[in-house]
PDB file of C-alpha atoms in Angstrom:
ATOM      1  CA  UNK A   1      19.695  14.529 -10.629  1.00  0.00           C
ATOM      2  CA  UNK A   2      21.014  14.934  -7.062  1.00  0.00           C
ATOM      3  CA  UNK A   3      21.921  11.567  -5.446  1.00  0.00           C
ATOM      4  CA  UNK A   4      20.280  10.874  -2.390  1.00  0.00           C
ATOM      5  CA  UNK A   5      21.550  11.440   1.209  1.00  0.00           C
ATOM      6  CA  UNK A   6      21.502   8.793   3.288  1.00  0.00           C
ATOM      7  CA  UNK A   7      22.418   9.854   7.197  1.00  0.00           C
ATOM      8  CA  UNK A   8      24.990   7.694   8.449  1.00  0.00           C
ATOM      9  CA  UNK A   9      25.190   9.317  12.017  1.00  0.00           C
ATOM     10  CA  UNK A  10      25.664  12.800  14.009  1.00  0.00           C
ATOM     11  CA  UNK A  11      26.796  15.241  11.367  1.00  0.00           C
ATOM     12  CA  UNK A  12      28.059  12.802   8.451  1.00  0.00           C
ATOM     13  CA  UNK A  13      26.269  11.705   5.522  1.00  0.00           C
ATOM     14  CA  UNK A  14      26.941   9.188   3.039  1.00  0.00           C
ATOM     15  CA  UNK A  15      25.894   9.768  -0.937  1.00  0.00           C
ATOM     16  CA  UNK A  16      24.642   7.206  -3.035  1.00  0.00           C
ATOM     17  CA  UNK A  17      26.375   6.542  -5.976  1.00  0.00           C
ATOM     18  CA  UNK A  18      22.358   6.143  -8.320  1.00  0.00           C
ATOM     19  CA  UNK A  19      18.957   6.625  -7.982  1.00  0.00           C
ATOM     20  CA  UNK A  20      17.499   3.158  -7.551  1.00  0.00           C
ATOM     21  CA  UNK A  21      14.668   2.272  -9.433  1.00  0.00           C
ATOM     22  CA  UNK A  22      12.528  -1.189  -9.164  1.00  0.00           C
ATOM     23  CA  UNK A  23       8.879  -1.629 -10.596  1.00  0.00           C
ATOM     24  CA  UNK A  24       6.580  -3.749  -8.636  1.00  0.00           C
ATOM     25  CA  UNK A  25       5.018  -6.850 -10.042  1.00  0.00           C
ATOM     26  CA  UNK A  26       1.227  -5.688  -9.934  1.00  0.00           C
ATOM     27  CA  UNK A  27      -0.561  -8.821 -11.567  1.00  0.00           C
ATOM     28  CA  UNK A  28      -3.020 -10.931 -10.248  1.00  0.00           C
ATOM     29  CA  UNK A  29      -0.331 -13.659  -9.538  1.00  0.00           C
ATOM     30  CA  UNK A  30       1.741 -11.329  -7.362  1.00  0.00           C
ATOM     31  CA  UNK A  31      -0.956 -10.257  -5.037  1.00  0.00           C
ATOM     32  CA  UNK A  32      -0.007 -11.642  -1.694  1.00  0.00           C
ATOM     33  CA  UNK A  33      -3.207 -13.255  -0.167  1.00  0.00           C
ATOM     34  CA  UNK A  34      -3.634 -13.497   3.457  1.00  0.00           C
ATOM     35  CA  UNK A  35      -6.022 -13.517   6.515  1.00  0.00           C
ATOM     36  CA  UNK A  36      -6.128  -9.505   6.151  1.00  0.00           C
ATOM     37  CA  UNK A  37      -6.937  -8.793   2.848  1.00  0.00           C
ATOM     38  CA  UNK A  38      -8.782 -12.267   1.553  1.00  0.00           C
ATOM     39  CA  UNK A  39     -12.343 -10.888   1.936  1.00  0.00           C
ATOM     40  CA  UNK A  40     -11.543  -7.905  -0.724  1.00  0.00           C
ATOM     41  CA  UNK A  41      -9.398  -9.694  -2.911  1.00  0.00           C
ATOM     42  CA  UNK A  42     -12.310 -12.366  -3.184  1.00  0.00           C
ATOM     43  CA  UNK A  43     -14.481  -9.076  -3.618  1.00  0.00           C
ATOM     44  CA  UNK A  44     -12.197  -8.260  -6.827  1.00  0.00           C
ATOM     45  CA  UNK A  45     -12.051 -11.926  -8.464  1.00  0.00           C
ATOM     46  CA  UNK A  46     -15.922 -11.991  -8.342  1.00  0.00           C
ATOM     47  CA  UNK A  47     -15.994  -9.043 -10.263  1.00  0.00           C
ATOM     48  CA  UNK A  48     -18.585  -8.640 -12.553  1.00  0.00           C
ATOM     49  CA  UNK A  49     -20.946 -10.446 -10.342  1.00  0.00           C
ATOM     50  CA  UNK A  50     -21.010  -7.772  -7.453  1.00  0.00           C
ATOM     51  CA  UNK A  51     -24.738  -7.743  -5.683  1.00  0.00           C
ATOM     52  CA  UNK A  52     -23.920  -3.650  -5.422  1.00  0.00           C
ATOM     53  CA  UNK A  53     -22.264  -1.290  -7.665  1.00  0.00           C
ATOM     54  CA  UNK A  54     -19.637   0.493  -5.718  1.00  0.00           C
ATOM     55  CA  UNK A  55     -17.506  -1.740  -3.857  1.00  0.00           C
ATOM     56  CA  UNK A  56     -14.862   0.343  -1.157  1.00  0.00           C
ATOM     57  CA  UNK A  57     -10.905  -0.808  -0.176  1.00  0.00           C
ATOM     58  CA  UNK A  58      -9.912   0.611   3.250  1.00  0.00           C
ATOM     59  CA  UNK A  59      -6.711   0.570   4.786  1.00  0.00           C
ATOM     60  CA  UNK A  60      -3.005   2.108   5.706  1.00  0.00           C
ATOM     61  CA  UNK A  61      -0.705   3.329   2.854  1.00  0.00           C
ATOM     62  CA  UNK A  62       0.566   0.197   0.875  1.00  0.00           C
ATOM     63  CA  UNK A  63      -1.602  -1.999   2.391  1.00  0.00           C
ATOM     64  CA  UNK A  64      -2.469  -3.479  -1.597  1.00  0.00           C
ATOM     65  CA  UNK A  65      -5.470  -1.434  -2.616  1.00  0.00           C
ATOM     66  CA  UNK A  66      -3.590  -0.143  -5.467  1.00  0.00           C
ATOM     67  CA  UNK A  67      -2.605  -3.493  -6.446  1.00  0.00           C
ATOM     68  CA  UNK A  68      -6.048  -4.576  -6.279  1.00  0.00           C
ATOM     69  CA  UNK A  69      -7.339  -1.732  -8.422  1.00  0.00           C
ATOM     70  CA  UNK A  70      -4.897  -2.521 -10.878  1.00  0.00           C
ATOM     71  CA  UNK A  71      -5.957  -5.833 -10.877  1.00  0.00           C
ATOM     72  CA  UNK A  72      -9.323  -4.996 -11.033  1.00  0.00           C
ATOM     73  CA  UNK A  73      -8.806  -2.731 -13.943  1.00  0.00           C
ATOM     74  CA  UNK A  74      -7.137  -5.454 -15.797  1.00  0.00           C
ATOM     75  CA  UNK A  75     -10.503  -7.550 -15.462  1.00  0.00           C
ATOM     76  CA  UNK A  76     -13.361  -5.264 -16.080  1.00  0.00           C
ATOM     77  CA  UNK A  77     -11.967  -2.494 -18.327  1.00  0.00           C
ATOM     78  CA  UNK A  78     -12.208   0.174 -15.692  1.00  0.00           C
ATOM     79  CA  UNK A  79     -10.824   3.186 -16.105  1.00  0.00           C
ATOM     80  CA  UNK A  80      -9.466   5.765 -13.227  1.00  0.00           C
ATOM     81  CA  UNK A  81     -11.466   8.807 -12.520  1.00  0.00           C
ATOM     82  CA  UNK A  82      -9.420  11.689 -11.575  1.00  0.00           C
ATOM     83  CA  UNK A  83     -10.051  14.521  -9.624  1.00  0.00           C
ATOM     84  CA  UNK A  84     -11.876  16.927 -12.095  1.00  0.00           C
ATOM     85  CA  UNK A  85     -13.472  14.047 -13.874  1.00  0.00           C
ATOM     86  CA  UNK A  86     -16.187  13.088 -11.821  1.00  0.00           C
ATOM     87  CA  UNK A  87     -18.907  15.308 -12.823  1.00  0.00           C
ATOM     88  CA  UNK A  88     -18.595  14.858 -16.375  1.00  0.00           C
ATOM     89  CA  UNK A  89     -18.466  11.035 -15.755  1.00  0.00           C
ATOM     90  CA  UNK A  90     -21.961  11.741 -13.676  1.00  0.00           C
ATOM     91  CA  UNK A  91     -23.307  13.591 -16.028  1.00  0.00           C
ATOM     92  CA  UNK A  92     -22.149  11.216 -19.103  1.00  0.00           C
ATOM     93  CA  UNK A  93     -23.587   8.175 -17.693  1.00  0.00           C
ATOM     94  CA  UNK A  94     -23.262   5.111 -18.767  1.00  0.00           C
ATOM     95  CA  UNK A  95     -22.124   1.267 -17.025  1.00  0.00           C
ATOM     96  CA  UNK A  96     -18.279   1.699 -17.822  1.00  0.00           C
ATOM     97  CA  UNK A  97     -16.540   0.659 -14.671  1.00  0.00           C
ATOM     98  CA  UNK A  98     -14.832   3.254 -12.556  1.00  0.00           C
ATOM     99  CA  UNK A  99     -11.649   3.832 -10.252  1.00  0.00           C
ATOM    100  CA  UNK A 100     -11.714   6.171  -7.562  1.00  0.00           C
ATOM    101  CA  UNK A 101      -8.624   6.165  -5.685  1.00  0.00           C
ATOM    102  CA  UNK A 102      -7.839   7.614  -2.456  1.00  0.00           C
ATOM    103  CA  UNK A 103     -11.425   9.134  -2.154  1.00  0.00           C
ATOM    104  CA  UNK A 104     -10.398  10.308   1.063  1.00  0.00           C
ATOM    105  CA  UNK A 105      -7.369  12.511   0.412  1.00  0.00           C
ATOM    106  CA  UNK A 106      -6.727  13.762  -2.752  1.00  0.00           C
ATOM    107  CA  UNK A 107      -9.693  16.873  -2.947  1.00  0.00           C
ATOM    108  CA  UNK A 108     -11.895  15.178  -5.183  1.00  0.00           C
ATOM    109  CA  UNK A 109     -15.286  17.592  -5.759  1.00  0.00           C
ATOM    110  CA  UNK A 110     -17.501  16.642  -3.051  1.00  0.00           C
ATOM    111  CA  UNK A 111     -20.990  17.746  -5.931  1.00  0.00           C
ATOM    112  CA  UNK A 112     -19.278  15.172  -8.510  1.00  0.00           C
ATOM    113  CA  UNK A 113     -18.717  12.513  -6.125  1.00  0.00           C
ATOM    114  CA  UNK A 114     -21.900  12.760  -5.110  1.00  0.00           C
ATOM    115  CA  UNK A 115     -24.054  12.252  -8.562  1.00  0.00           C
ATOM    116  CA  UNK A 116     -21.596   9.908  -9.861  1.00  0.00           C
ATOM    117  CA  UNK A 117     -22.332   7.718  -6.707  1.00  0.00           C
ATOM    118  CA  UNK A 118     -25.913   8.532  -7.288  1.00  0.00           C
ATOM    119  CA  UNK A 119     -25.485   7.701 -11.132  1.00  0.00           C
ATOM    120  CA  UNK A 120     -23.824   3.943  -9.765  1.00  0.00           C
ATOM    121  CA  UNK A 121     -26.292   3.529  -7.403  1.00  0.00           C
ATOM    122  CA  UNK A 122     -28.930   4.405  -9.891  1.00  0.00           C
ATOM    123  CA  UNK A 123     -27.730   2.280 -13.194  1.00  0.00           C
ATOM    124  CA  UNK A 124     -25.706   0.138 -11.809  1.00  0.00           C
ATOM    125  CA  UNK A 125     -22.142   1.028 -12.918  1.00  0.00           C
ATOM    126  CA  UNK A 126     -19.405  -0.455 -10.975  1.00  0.00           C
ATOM    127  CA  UNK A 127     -17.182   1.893  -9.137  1.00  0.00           C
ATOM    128  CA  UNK A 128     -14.298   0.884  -6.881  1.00  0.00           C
ATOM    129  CA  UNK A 129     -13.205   3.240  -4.564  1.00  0.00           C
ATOM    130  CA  UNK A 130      -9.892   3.174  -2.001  1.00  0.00           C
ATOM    131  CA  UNK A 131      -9.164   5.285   1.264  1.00  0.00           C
ATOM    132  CA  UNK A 132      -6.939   5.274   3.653  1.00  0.00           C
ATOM    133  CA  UNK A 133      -9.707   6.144   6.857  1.00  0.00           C
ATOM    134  CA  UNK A 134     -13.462   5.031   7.129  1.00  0.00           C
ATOM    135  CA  UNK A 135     -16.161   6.748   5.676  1.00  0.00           C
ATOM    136  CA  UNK A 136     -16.922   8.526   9.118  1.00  0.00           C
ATOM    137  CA  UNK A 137     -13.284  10.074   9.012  1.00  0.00           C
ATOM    138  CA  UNK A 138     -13.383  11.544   5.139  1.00  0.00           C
ATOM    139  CA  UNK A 139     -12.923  15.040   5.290  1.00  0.00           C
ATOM    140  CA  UNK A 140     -16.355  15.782   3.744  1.00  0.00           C
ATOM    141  CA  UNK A 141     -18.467  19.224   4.317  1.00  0.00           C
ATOM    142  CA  UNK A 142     -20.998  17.992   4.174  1.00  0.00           C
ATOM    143  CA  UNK A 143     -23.298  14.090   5.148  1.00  0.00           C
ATOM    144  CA  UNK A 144     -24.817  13.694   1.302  1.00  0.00           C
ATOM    145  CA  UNK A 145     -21.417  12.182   0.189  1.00  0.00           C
ATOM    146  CA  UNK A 146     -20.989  10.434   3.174  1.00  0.00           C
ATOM    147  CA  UNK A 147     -24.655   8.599   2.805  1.00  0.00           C
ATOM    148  CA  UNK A 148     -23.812   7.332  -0.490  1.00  0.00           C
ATOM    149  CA  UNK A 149     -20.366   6.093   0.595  1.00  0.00           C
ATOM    150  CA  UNK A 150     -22.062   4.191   3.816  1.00  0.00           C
ATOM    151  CA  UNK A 151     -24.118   2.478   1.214  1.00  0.00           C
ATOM    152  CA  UNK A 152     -20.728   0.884  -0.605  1.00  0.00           C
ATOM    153  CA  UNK A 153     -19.705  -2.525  -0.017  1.00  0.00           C
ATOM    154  CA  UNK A 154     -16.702  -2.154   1.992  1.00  0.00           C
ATOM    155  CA  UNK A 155     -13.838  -3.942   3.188  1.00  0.00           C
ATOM    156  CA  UNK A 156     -10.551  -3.651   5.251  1.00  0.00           C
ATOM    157  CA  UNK A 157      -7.096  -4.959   4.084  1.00  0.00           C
ATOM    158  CA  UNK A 158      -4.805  -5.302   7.383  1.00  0.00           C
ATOM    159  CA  UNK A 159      -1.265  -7.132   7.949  1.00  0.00           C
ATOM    160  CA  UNK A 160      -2.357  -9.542  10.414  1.00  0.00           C
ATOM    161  CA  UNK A 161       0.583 -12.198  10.868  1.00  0.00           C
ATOM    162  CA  UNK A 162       4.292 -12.576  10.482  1.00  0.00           C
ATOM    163  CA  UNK A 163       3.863 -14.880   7.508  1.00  0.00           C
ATOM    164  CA  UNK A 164       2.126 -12.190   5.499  1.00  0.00           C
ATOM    165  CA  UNK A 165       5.157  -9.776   6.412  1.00  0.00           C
ATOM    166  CA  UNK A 166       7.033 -12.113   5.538  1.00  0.00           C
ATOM    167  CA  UNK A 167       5.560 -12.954   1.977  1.00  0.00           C
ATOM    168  CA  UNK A 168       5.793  -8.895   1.533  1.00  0.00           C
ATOM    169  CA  UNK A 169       9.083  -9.137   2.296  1.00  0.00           C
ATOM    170  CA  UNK A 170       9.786 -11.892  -0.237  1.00  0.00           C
ATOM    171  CA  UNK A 171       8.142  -9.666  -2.611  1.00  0.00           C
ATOM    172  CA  UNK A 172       9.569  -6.171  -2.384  1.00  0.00           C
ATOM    173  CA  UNK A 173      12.975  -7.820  -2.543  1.00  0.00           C
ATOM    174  CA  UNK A 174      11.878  -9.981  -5.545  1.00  0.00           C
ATOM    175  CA  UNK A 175      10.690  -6.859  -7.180  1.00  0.00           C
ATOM    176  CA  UNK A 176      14.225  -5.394  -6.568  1.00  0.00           C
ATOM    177  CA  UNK A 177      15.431  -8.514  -8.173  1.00  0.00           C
ATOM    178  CA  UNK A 178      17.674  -9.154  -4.906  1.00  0.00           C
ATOM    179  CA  UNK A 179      17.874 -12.751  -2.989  1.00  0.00           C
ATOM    180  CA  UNK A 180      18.063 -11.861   1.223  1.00  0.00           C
ATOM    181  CA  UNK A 181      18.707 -15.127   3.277  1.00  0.00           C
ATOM    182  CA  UNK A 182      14.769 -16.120   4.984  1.00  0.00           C
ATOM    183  CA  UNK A 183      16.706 -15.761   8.508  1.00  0.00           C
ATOM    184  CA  UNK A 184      17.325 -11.922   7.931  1.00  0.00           C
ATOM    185  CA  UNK A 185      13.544 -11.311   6.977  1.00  0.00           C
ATOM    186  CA  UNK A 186      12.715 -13.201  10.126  1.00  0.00           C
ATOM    187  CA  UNK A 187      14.739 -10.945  12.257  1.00  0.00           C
ATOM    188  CA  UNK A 188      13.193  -8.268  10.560  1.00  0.00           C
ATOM    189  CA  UNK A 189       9.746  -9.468  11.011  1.00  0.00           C
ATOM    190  CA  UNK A 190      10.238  -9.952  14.832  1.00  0.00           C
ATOM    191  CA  UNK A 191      11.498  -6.759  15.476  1.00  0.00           C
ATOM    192  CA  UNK A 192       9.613  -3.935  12.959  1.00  0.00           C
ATOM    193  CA  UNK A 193       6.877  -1.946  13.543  1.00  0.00           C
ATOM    194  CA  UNK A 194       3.665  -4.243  11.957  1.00  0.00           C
ATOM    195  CA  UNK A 195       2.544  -2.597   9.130  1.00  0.00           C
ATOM    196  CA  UNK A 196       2.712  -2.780   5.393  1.00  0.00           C
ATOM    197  CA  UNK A 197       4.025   0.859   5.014  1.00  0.00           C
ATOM    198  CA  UNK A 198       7.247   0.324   7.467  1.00  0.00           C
ATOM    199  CA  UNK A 199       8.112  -3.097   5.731  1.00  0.00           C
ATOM    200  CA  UNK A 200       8.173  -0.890   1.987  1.00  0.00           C
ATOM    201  CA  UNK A 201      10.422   1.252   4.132  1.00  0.00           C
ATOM    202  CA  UNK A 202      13.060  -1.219   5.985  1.00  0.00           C
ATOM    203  CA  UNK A 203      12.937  -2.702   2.174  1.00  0.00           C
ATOM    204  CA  UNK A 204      14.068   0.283   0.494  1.00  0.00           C
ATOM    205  CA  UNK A 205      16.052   1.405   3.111  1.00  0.00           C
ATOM    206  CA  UNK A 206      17.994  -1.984   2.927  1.00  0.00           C
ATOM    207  CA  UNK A 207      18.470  -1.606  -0.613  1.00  0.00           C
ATOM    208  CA  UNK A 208      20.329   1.495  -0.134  1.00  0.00           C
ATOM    209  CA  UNK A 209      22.494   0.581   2.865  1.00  0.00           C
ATOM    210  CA  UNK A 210      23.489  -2.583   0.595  1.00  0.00           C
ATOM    211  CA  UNK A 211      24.412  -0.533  -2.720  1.00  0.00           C
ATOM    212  CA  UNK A 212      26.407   2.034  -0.398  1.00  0.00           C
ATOM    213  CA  UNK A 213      28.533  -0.704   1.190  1.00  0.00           C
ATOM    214  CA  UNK A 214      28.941  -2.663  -1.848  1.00  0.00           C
ATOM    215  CA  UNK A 215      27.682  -5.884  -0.479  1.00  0.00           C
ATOM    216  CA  UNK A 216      24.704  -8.183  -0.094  1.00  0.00           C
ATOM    217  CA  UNK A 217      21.715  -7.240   2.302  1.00  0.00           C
ATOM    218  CA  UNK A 218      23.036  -9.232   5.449  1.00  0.00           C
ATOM    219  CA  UNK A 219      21.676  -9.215   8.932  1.00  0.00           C
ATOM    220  CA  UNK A 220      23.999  -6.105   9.678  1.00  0.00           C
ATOM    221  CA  UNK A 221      22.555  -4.118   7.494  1.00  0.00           C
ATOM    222  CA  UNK A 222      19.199  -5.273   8.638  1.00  0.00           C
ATOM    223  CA  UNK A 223      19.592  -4.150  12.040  1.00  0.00           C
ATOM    224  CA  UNK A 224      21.280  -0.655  11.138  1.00  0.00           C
ATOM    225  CA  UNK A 225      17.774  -0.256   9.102  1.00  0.00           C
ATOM    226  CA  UNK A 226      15.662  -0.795  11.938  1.00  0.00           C
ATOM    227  CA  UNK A 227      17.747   1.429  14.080  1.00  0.00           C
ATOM    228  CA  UNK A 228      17.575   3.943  11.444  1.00  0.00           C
ATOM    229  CA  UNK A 229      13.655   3.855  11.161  1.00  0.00           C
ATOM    230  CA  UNK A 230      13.429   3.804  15.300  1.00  0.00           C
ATOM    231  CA  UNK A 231      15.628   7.218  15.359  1.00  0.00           C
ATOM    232  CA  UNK A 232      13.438   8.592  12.469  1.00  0.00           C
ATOM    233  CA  UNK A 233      10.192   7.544  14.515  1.00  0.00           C
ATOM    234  CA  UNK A 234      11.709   9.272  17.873  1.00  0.00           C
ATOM    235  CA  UNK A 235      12.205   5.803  19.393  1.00  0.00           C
ATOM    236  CA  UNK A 236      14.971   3.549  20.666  1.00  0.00           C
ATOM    237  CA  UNK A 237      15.667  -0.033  20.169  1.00  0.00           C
ATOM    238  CA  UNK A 238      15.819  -2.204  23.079  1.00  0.00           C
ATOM    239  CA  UNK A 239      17.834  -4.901  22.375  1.00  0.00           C
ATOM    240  CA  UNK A 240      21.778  -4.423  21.067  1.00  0.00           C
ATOM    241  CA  UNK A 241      22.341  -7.191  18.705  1.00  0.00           C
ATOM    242  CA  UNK A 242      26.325  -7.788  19.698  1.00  0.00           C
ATOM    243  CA  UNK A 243      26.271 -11.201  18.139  1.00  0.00           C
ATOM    244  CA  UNK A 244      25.595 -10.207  14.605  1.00  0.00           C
ATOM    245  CA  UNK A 245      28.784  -9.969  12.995  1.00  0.00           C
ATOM    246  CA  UNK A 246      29.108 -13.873  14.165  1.00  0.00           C
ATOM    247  CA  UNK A 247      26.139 -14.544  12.611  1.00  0.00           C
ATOM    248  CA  UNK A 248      26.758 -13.294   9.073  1.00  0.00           C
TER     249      UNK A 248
END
C-alpha cells in the first residue's frame, strides 16, 4: 500500500512512514452526551418503548448517528437494511427492528422505502433511520416517500458548546490510544471551525503530523493543523501564534 502524502508546503511533501489505523469505541459508555444530541440519545435508551415505529437521526457527517445506531442495534437486535434490501424486507414483513442509514444519500429505491415505511407504520416494526439533511431536502422524485418520512419521530444531533468539543476531542485521541495535554485541546477548541466533522479531521490530521515528526502531539503541531485545514478550506488564519514554541 502507498503511504500517504501529507503536504508540508509549496511544492514539498512529506511521506508517512504507515498507514494509521485506530477503531473507535462505539458502546453505549462511549457515547458523548451533551445539550445537542441528549433528546435522541434518550430516544435510543427508551427503545423498545417508542410511541411510533420509525424514529429519524439528523445531522452533519460524524455528528454520532452511527454511534447511536450501533448502539441501538446492540439493544433491540436490529439489523441494517441495505440498499437493495428494502423491498424484500417490505414485502417479508414482520416486527424485526430495522437500520436505515443515510436514507438521504446512498440511492436507496425510493418504491421499497416507501412500503417498508408503510409496512412500519402499519405493524408496528421499529425502523431507525439517519440523514445528513431534513426530510424536505432528500433527493426524492417523488412526495409519497417524503409523507411517510414527515410522519417519523425525528431529532437533530448538533455540537453546541466547547465542552462537547472538547469531550470529542478526549475521545478521538483516546480511541488513538494517545494522551494530548487539556491546554492543547483548548486551543484547538477556541480556534476550529465548530463542527463534529472538522474536530475528526484536526484529530487525524494531528496524529499524522505527530508520527511524521517523531514526537508527542504538542501545541505546535496543533496550530500547523489548523493552518493546514484553513488553506484546505480556502481561508487564512488570523492570529500568528509566535509564542508557541515558549509554551511547549
Amino acid at each position: 500500500m502507498t503511504p500517504p502524502v501529507l503536504p508540508e508546503g509549496a511544492g514539498t511533501t512529506r511521506q508517512l512512514a504507515l498507514e494509521l489505523d485506530h477503531t473507535p469505541a462505539q458502546g453505549e459508555a462511549d457515547f458523548l452526551v451533551g445539550e445537542g444530541n441528549s433528546l435522541a440519545h434518550s430516544r435510543i435508551m427508551a427503545f423498545p418503548e417508542w410511541s411510533e415505529p420509525v424514529t429519524l437521526l439528523v445531522g452533519p457527517a460524524k455528528s454520532g448517528k452511527s454511534h447511536l445506531a450501533r448502539i441501538f442495534a446492540d439493544r433491540s437486535g436490529a439489523r441494517v437494511a441495505g440498499v437493495d434490501d428494502l423491498q424484500a424486507l417490505a414485502t417479508q414483513g414482520g416486527r424485526d427492528p430495522l437500520i436505515v442509514e443515510d436514507v438521504d444519500r446512498l440511492g436507496y429505491d425510493e418504491a421499497g422505502l416507501f412500503h417498508l415505511l408503510n409496512q412500519s407504520l402499519r405493524d408496528g416494526r421499529p425502523i431507525l433511520l439517519t440523514a445528513r439533511e431534513e426530510v424536505a431536502q432528500w433527493p426524492l422524485a417523488t412526495d409519497d416517500v417524503r409523507s411517510r418520512a414527515r410522519r417519523a419521530t425525528a431529532f437533530t444531533l448538533e455540537m453546541t458548546d466547547d465542552i462537547q468539543l472538547s469531550q470529542m476531542f478526549v475521545k478521538l485521541f483516546g480511541d488513538r490510544q494517545i494522551k494530548v495535554d487539556p491546554k492543547i485541546i483548548g486551543y484547538l477548541v477556541a480556534r476550529m471551525e465548530r463542527s463534529a466533522e472538522e474536530a475528526v479531521l484536526l484529530a487525524d490530521l494531528m496524529d499524522r503530523l505527530a508520527l511524521a515528526k517523531g514526537s508527542a502531539i504538542t501545541r505546535s503541531i496543533a496550530a500547523d493543523a489548523l493552518d493546514r485545514r484553513s488553506a484546505e478550506n480556502g481561508e487564512m488564519r488570523d492570529e500568528q501564534d509566535w509564542d508557541i514554541e515558549a509554551d511547549e
